[in-house]
Coordinates of C-alpha atoms and ligand atoms in Angstrom, one line a residue:
X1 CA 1.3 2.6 38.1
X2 CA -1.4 4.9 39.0
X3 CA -3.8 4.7 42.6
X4 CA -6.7 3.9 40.3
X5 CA -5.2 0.7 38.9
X6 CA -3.4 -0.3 42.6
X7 CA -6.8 0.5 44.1
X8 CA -9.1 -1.6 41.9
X9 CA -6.3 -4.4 42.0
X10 CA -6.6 -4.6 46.0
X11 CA -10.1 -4.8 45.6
X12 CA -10.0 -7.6 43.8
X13 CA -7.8 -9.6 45.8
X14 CA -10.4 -8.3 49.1
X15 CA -12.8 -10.5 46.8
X16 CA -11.5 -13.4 46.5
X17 CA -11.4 -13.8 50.6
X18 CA -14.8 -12.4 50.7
X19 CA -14.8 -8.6 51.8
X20 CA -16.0 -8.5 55.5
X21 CA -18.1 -6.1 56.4
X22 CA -19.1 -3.4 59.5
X23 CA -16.9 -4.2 62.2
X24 CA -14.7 -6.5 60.8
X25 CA -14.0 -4.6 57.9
X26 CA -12.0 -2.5 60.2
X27 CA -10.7 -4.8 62.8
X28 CA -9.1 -7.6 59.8
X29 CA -8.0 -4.6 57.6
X30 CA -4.9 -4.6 55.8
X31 CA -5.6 -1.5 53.4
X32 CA -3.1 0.9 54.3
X33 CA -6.0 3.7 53.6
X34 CA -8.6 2.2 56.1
X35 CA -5.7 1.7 58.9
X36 CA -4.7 5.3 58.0
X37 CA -8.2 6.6 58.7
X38 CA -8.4 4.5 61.8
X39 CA -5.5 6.6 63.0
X40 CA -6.4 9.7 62.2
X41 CA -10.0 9.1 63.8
X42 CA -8.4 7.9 67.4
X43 CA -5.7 10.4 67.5
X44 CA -8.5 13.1 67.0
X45 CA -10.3 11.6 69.6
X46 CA -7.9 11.2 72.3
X47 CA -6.4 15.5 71.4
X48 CA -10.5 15.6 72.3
X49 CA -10.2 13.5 75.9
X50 CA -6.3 15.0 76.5
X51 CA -7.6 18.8 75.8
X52 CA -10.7 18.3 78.0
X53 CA -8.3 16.9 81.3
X54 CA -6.4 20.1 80.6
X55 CA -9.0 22.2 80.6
X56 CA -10.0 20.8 84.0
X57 CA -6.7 21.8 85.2
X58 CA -6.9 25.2 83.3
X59 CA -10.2 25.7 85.6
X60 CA -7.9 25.1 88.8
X61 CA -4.9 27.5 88.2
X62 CA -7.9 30.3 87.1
X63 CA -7.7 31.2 90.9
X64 CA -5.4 31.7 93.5
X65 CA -6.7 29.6 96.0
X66 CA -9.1 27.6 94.3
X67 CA -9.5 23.9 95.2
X68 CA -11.5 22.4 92.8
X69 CA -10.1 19.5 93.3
X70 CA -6.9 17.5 95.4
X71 CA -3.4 18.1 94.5
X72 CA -3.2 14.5 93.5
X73 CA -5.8 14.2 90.7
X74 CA -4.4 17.7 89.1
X75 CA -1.1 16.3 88.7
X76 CA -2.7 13.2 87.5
X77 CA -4.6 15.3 84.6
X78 CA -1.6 16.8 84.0
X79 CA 0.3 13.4 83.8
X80 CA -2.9 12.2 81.1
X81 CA -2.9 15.3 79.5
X82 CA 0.7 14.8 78.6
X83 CA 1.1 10.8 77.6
X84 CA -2.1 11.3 75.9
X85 CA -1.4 14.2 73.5
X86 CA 2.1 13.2 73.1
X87 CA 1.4 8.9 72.3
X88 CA -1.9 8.6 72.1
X89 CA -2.7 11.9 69.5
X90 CA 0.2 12.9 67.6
X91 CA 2.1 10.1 67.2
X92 CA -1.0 8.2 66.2
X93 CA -2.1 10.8 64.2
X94 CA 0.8 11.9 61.7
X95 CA 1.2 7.7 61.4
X96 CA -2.1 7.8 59.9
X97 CA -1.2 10.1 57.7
X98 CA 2.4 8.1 56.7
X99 CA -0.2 5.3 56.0
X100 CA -2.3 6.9 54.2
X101 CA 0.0 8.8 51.6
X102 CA 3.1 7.1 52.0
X103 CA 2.5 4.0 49.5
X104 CA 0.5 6.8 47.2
X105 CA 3.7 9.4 47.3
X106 CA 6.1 6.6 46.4
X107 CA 3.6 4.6 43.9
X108 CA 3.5 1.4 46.0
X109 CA 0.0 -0.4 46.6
X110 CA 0.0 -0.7 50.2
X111 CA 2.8 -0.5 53.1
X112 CA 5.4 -3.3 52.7
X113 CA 3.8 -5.0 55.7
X114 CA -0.1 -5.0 56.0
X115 CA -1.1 -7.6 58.7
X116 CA 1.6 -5.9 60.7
X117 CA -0.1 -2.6 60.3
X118 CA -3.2 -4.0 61.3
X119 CA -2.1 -4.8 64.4
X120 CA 0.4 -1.6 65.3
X121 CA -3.0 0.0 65.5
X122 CA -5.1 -2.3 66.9
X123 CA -2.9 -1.9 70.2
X124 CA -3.2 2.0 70.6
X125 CA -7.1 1.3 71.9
X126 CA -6.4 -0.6 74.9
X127 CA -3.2 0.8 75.2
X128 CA -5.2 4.1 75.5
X129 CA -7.9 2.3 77.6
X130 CA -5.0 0.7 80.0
X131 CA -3.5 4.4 81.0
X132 CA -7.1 5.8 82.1
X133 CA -8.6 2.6 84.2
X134 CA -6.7 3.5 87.4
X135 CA -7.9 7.3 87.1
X136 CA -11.1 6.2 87.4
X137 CA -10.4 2.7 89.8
X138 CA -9.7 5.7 92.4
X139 CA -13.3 6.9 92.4
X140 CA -14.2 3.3 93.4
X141 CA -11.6 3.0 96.5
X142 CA -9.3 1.0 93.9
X143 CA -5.7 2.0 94.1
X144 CA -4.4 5.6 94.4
X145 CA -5.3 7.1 90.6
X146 CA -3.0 7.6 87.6
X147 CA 0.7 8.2 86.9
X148 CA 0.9 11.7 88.4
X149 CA 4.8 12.3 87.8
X150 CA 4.4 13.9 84.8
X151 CA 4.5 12.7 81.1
X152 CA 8.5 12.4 81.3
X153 CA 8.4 10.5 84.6
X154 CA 11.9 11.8 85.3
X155 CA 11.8 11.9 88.7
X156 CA 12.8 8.2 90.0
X157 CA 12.3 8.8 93.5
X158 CA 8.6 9.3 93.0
X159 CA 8.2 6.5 90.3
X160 CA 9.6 4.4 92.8
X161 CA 7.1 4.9 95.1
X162 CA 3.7 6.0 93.5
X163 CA 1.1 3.2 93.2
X164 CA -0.4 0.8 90.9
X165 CA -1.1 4.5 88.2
X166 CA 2.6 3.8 87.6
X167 CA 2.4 -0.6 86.5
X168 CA -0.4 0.5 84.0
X169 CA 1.8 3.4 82.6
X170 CA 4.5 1.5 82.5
X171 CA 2.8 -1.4 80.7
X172 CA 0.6 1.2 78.5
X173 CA 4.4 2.1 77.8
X174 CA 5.0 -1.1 76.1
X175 CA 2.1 -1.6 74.2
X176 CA 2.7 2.1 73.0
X177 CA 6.2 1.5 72.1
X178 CA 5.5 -2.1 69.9
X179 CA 2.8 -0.2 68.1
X180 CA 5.5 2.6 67.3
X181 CA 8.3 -0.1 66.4
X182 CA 6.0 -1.8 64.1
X183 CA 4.7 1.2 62.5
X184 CA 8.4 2.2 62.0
X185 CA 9.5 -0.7 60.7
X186 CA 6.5 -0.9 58.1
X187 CA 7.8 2.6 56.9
X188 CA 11.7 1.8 56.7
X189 CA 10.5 -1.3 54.7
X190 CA 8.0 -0.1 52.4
X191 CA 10.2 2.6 51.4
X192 CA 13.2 0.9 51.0
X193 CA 11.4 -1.7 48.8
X194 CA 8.2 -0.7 47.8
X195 CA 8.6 2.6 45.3
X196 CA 7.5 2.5 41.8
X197 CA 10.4 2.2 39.0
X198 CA 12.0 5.2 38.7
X199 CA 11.0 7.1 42.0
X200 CA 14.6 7.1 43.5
X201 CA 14.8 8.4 46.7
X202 CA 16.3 11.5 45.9
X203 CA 13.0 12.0 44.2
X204 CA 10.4 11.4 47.1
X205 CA 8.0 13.9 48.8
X206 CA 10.1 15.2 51.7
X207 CA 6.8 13.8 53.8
X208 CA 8.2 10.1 53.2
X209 CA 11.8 11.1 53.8
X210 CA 10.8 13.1 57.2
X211 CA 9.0 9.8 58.4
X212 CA 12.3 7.7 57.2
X213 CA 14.0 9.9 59.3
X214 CA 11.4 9.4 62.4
X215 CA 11.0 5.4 61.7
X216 CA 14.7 5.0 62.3
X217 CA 14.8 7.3 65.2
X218 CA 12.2 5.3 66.8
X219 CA 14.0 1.9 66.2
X220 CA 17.2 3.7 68.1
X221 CA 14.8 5.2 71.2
X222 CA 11.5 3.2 72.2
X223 CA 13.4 0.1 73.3
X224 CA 16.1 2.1 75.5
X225 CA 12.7 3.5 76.9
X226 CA 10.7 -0.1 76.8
X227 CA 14.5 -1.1 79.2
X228 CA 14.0 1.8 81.2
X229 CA 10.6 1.3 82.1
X230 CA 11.3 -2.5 82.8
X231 CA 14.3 -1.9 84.9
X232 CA 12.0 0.5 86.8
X233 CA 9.3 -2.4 87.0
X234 CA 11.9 -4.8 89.1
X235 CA 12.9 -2.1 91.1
X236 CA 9.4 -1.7 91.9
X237 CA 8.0 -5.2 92.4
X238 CA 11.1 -7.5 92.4
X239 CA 13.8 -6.2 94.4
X240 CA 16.2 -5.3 91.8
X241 CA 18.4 -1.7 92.8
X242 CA 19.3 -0.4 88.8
X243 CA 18.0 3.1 90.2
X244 CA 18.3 2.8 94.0
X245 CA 21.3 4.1 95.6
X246 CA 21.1 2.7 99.2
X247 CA 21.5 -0.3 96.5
X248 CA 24.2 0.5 94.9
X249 CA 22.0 1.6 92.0
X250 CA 22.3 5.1 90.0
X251 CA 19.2 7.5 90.0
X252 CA 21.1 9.5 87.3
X253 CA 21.2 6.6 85.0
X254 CA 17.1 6.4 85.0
X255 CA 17.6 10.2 84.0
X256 CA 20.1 9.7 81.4
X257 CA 17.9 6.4 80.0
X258 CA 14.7 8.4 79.9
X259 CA 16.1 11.3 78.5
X260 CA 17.9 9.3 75.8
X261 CA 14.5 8.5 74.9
X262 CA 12.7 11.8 75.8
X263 CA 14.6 14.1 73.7
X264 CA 14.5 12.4 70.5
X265 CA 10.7 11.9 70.9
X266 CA 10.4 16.0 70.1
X267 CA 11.9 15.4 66.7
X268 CA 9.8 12.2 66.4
X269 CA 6.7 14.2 67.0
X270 CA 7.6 17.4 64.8
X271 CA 9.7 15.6 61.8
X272 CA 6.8 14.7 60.4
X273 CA 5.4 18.2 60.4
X274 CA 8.2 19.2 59.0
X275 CA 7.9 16.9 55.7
X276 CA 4.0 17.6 55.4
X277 CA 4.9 21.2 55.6
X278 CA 6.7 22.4 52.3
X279 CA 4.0 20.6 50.3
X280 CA 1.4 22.9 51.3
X281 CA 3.3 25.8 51.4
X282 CA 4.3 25.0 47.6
X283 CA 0.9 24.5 46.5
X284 CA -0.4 28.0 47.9
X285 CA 3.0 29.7 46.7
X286 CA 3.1 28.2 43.3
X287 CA 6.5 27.6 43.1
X288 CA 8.6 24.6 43.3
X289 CA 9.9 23.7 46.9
X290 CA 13.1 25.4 47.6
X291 CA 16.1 23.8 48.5
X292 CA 14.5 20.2 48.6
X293 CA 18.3 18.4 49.2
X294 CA 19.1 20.6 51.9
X295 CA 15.9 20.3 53.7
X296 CA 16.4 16.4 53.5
X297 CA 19.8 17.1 55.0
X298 CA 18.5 18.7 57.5
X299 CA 16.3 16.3 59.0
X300 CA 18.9 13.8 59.2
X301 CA 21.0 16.4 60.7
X302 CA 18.4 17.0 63.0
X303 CA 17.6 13.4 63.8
X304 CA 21.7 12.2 64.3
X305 CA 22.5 15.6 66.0
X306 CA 19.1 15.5 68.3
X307 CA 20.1 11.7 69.3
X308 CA 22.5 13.6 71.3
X309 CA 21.6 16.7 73.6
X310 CA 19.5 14.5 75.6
X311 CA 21.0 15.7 78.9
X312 CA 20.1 19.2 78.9
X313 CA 17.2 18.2 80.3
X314 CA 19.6 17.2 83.3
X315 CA 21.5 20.8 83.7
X316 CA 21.0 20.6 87.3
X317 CA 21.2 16.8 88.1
X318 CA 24.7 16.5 89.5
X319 CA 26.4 16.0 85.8
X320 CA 29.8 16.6 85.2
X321 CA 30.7 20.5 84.1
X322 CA 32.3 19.4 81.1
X323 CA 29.2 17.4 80.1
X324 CA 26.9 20.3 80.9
X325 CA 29.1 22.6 78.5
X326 CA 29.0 19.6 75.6
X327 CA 25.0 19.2 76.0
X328 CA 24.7 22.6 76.2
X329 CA 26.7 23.3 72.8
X330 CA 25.3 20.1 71.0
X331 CA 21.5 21.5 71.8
X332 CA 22.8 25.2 70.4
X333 CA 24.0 23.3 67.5
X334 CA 20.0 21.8 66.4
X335 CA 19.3 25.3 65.9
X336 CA 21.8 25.6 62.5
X337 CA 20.1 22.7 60.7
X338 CA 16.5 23.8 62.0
X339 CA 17.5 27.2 60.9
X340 CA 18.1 26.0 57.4
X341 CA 14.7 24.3 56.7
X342 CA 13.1 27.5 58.1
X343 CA 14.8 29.6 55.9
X344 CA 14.0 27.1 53.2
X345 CA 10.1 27.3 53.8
X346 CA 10.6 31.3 53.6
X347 CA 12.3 31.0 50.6
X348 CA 9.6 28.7 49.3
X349 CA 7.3 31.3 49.6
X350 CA 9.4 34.0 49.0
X351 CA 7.9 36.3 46.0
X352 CA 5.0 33.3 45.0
X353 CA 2.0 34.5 43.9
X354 CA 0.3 33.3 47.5
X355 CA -3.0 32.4 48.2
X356 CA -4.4 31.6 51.6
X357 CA -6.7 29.4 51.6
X358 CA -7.1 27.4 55.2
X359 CA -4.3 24.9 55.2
X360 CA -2.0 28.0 53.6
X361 CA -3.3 29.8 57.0
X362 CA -2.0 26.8 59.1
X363 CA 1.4 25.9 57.1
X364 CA 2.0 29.6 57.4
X365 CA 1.4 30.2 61.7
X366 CA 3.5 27.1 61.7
X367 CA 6.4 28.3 60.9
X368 CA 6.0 31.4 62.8
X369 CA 5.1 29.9 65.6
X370 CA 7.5 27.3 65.5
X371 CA 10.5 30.2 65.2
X372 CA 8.6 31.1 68.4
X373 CA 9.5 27.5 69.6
X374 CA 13.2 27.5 68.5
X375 CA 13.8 31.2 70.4
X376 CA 12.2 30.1 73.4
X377 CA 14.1 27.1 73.0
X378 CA 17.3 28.4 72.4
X379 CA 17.7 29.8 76.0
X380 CA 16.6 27.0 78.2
X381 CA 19.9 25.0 77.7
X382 CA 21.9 27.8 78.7
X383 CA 23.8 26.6 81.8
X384 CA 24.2 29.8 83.1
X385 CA 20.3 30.2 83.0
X386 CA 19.1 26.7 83.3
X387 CA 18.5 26.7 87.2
X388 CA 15.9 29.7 86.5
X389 CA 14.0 28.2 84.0
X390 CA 13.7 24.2 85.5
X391 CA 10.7 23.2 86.6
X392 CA 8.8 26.7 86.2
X393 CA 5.7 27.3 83.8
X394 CA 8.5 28.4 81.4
X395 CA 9.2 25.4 80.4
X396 CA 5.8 24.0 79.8
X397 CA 4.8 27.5 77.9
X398 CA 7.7 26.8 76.0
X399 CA 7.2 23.5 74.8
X400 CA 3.6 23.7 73.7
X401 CA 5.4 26.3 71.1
X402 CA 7.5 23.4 69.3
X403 CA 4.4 20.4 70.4
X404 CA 0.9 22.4 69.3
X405 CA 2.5 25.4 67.0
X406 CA 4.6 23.5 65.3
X407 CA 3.0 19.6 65.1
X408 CA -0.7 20.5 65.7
X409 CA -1.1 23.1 63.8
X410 CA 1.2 21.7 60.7
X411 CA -1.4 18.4 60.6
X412 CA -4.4 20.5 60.8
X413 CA -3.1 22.0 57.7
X414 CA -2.8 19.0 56.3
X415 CA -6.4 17.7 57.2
X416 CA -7.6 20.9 55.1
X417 CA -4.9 20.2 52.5
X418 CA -6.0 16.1 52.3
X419 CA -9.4 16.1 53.2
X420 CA -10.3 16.8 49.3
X421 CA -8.4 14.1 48.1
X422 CA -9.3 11.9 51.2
X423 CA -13.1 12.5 50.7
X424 CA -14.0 13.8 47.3
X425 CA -15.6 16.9 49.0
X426 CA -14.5 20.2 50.1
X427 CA -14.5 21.4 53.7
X428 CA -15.9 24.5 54.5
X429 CA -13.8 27.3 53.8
X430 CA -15.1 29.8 55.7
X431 CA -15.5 27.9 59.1
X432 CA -11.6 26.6 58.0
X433 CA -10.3 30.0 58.4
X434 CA -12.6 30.9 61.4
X435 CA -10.7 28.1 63.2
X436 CA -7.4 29.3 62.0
X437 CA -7.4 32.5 63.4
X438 CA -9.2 31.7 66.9
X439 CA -6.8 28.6 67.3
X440 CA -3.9 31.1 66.7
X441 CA -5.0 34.0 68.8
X442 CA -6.0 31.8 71.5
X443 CA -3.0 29.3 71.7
X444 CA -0.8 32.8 72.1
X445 CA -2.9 33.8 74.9
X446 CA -2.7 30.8 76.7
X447 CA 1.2 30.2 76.4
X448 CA 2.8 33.3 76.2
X449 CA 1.4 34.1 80.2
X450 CA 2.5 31.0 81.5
X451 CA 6.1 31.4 79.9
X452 CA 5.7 34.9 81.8
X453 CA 4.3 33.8 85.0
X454 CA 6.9 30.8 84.7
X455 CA 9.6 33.4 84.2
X456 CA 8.7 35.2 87.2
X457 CA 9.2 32.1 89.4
X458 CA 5.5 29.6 89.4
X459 CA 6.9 26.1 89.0
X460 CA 5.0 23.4 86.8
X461 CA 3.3 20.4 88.4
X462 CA 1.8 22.5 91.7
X463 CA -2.2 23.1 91.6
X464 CA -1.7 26.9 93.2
X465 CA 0.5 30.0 93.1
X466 CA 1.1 33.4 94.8
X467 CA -2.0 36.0 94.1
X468 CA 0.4 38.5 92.0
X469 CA 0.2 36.0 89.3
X470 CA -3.9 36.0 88.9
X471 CA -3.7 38.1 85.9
X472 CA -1.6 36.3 83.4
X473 CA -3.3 32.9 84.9
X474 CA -6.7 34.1 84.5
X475 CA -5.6 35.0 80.7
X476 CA -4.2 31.9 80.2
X477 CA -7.4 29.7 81.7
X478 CA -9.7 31.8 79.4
X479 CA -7.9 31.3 76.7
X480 CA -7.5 27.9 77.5
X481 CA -10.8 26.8 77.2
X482 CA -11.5 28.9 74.4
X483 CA -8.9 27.7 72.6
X484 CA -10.5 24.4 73.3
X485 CA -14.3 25.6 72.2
X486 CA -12.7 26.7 68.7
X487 CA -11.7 22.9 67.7
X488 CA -15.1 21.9 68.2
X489 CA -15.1 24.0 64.6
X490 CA -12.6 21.8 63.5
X491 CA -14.5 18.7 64.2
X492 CA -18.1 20.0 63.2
X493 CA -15.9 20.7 59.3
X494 CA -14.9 17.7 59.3
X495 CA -17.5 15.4 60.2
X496 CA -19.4 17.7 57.9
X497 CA -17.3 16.7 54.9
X498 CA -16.1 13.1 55.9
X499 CA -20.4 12.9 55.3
X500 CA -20.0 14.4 51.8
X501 CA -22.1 17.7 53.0
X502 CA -19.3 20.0 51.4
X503 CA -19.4 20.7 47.7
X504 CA -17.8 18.0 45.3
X505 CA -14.4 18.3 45.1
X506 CA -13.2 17.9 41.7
X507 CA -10.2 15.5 40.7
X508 CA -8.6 18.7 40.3
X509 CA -8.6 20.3 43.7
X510 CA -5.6 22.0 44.8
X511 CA -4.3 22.2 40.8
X512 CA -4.7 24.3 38.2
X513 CA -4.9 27.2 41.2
X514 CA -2.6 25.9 43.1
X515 CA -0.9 22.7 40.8
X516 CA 0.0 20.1 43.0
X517 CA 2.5 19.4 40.3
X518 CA 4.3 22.0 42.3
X519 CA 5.0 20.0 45.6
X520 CA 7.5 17.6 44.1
X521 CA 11.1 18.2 42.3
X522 CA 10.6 15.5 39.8
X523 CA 7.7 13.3 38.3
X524 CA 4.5 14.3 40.6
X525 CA 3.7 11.0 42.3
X526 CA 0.8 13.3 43.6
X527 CA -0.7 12.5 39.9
X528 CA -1.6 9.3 41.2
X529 CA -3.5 10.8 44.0
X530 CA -6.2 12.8 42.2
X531 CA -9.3 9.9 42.8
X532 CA -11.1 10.3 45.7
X533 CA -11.0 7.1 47.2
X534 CA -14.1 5.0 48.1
X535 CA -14.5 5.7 52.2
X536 CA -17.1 3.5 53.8
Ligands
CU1_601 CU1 15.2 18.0 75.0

């Protein structure tokens, strides 16, 4: 079954309940293509609102000194920054993309469950809405801001106490973690029972099989975290001592609950980038993907193995020695799968007749950057040097390596790679690779300094520092915000093609050059993919 048959027979079925239009084209929509879109277009614009909080912080560590604003609303932008890019843009935003090419990889006409899909997204906006009121509520005398405990909230003492910024995270939380359940189960389902004749599994993109992987850790981790937040709600509000010890409650177990969650949620956010990955690098190599079995081994692998390390985040919470030395081994042990699927995207490319056109650029300062992510990585869980590196700017320059160089970067790619198919006309090549190499220069500039200043000693999560660390600061602000400046090239190509101002992209793009019929080890469910679809 090709797209062009599933497509016209979904439009016929629109017709016969009348196809609404404006508005409620997109609020009733069950089109798998129109929800992915809807995605894409809100995760975008929430990396825009969580990059410009952080530049606002970036402007307050450029000094020694400087008080640009209170301590509170900096660790409140830093608390945004952090939900925001981690559930509100890249979560939302490789979904979008599962929803859009998912049912087209394995030749089904929409996702198993439409009206669910519908409304997995239709939460994320007042999800998104919920976390930000109380940020502002403060500027009326209303409360005392957001969550400022950080993204991970690990710290139970202070969630216990902070004010109403905490309720709406915790109920943003919930809405969050339906919208991910739903969306997982939609995947688990629609792959399971929606594929084509003959498309086995063994035989799907590694794309769909990343986000199998991802769907089922999601099913194992959002509701220990939807019970973690809860139990913190009664321990708030209703007198209930699950993390109190004066109680008889355990702080640890919040840590351990959180963590269960937290961990996992890495692999959540870069499995995906993983899958969309070797396509791309395929293409632009022209040669087949190598090692396409082990690289699906891998993820799971990845996913089972990563279930489990969740308490090196812990290394200095009071846990048993023989724990540490088991968490600390288990993490050490990710990196041999990891390494296998890196060494797989080398050997991809290894002697290909390569290309690098802009989403060959991005797919290849992924991986580097993401080897950058697994060595800096590596060393945190070390026990011996653990009670250096907690808490410090280490940490946080260390994790943007795995979060932006590996994730971000990976799904720009694949906004160059899809936008072709996705609009029928081709971005700006030019501009493409401009953004490429200013987004790579700059994300260096801004992360390698604080991993150095956080090595030196400057802990996350405080607004100044001593004045022998201006210089790598001031690099890193600068950078910062011109790192942020560049993806306004990003958005200007893409509006620009979404309008249709690019040249016409043929039904060819990306083959005959670089053969689509490349990406896949068996029959190219990509085939079905060459017709632009219609976008309103
Ligand atoms: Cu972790």
């Amino acid at each position: 079954m090709t797209t062009a048959t599933t497509a016209t027979a979904s439009h016929e079925h629109d017709a016969h309940h009348g196809h609404p239009t404006g508005i409620m084209r997109w609020l009733k929509s069950t089109n798998h293509k129109d929800i992915g879109l809807m995605y894409m277009i809100f995760g975008t614009t929430m990396f825009f609102v969580g990059g410009l909080l952080i530049l606002l912080v970036r402007a307050e560590l450029f000094m020694p000194g400087l008080q640009l604003m209170n301590p509170s609303i900096y660790n409140q932008l830093v608390t945004l920054h952090g939900l925001i890019m981690v559930f509100a843009f890249i979560m939302p935003l490789t979904t979008g993309f599962n929803n859009y090419l998912i049912p087209m990889m394995i030749g089904a006409s929409d996702m198993a469950l439409p009206r669910l899909n519908n409304w997995g997204f239709w939460i994320l906006p007042p999800a998104a809405i919920l976390l930000l009121i109380p940020f502002f509520l403060q500027f009326f005398g209303i409360g005392d801001g957001a969550a400022s405990n950080a993204w991970t909230m690990d710290n139970v003492a202070l969630d216990l106490q902070s004010g109403i910024g905490m309720d709406f995270t915790i109920l943003t939380v919930h809405l969050l973690g339906i919208s991910s359940i739903t969306g997982a189960i939609n995947v688990i389902v629609t792959i399971f029972n929606m594929r084509a004749p003959g498309m086995t599994l063994w035989k799907m993109p590694l794309f769909c099989w990343a986000w199998l992987v991802t769907s089922f850790m999601l099913l194992a981790v959002i509701p220990v975290l939807g019970a973690v937040v809860t139990m913190l709600l009664t321990d708030r509000h209703f007198g209930t001592h699950f993390f109190i010890a004066s109680g008889g409650g355990d702080p640890l177990l919040f840590q351990h609950l959180l963590w269960f969650f937290g961990h996992p949620e890495v692999y959540i956010v870069l499995l995906p980038a993983w899958g969309i990955l070797p396509g791309i690098l395929s293409t632009f190599a022209r040669k087949p993907v190598y090692g396409y079995k082990a690289q699906v081994c891998s993820f799971w692998a990845i996913g089972i193995l990563g279930s489990m390390v969740w308490a090196h985040h812990m290394l200095s919470s009071g846990i048993p020695l023989a724990g540490e030395l088991y968490f600390m081994y288990a993490t050490m042990a990710v990196s041999i799968p990891t390494a296998v699927m890196i060494f797989c995207w080398i050997a991809t490319i290894w002697r290909g007749s390569m290309t690098f056109e802009t989403p060959m650029l991005f797919g290849l300062g992924m991986i580097v950057m993401f080897g950058i992510a697994g060595l800096t990585g590596l060393v945190i869980p070390d026990i011996a040097a653990y009670a250096q590196y907690h808490n410090t700017m280490y940490v946080v320059g260390h994790f943007h390596y795995p979060f932006f160089g590996g994730a971000v970067l990976g799904f720009m790619g694949a906004t160059y790679f899809y936008m072709p198919k996705m609009t029928g006309h081709m971005y700006d090549e030019k501009l493409g690779k401009l953004h490429f190499w200013l987004t790579i220069v700059f994300f260096n500039f801004t992360f390698i300094p604080m991993m150095m200043v956080g090595l030196a000693g400057v802990p996350r999560h405080l607004a100044d520092y001593a004045l022998k660390y201006s210089e790598y600061q001031m690099i890193s602000s600068v950078s910062a915000i011109l790192l942020g400046a560049s993806q306004l090239i990003f958005l200007y190509n893409i509006i620009k093609t979404a309008r249709g101002n690019g040249e016409k992209a043929t039904a060819q793009v990306w083959e005959g050059a670089q053969g689509l019929e490349f990406t896949l080890p068996s029959p190219p469910p990509y085939h079905t993919f060459t017709t632009p679809p219609e976008v309103k």
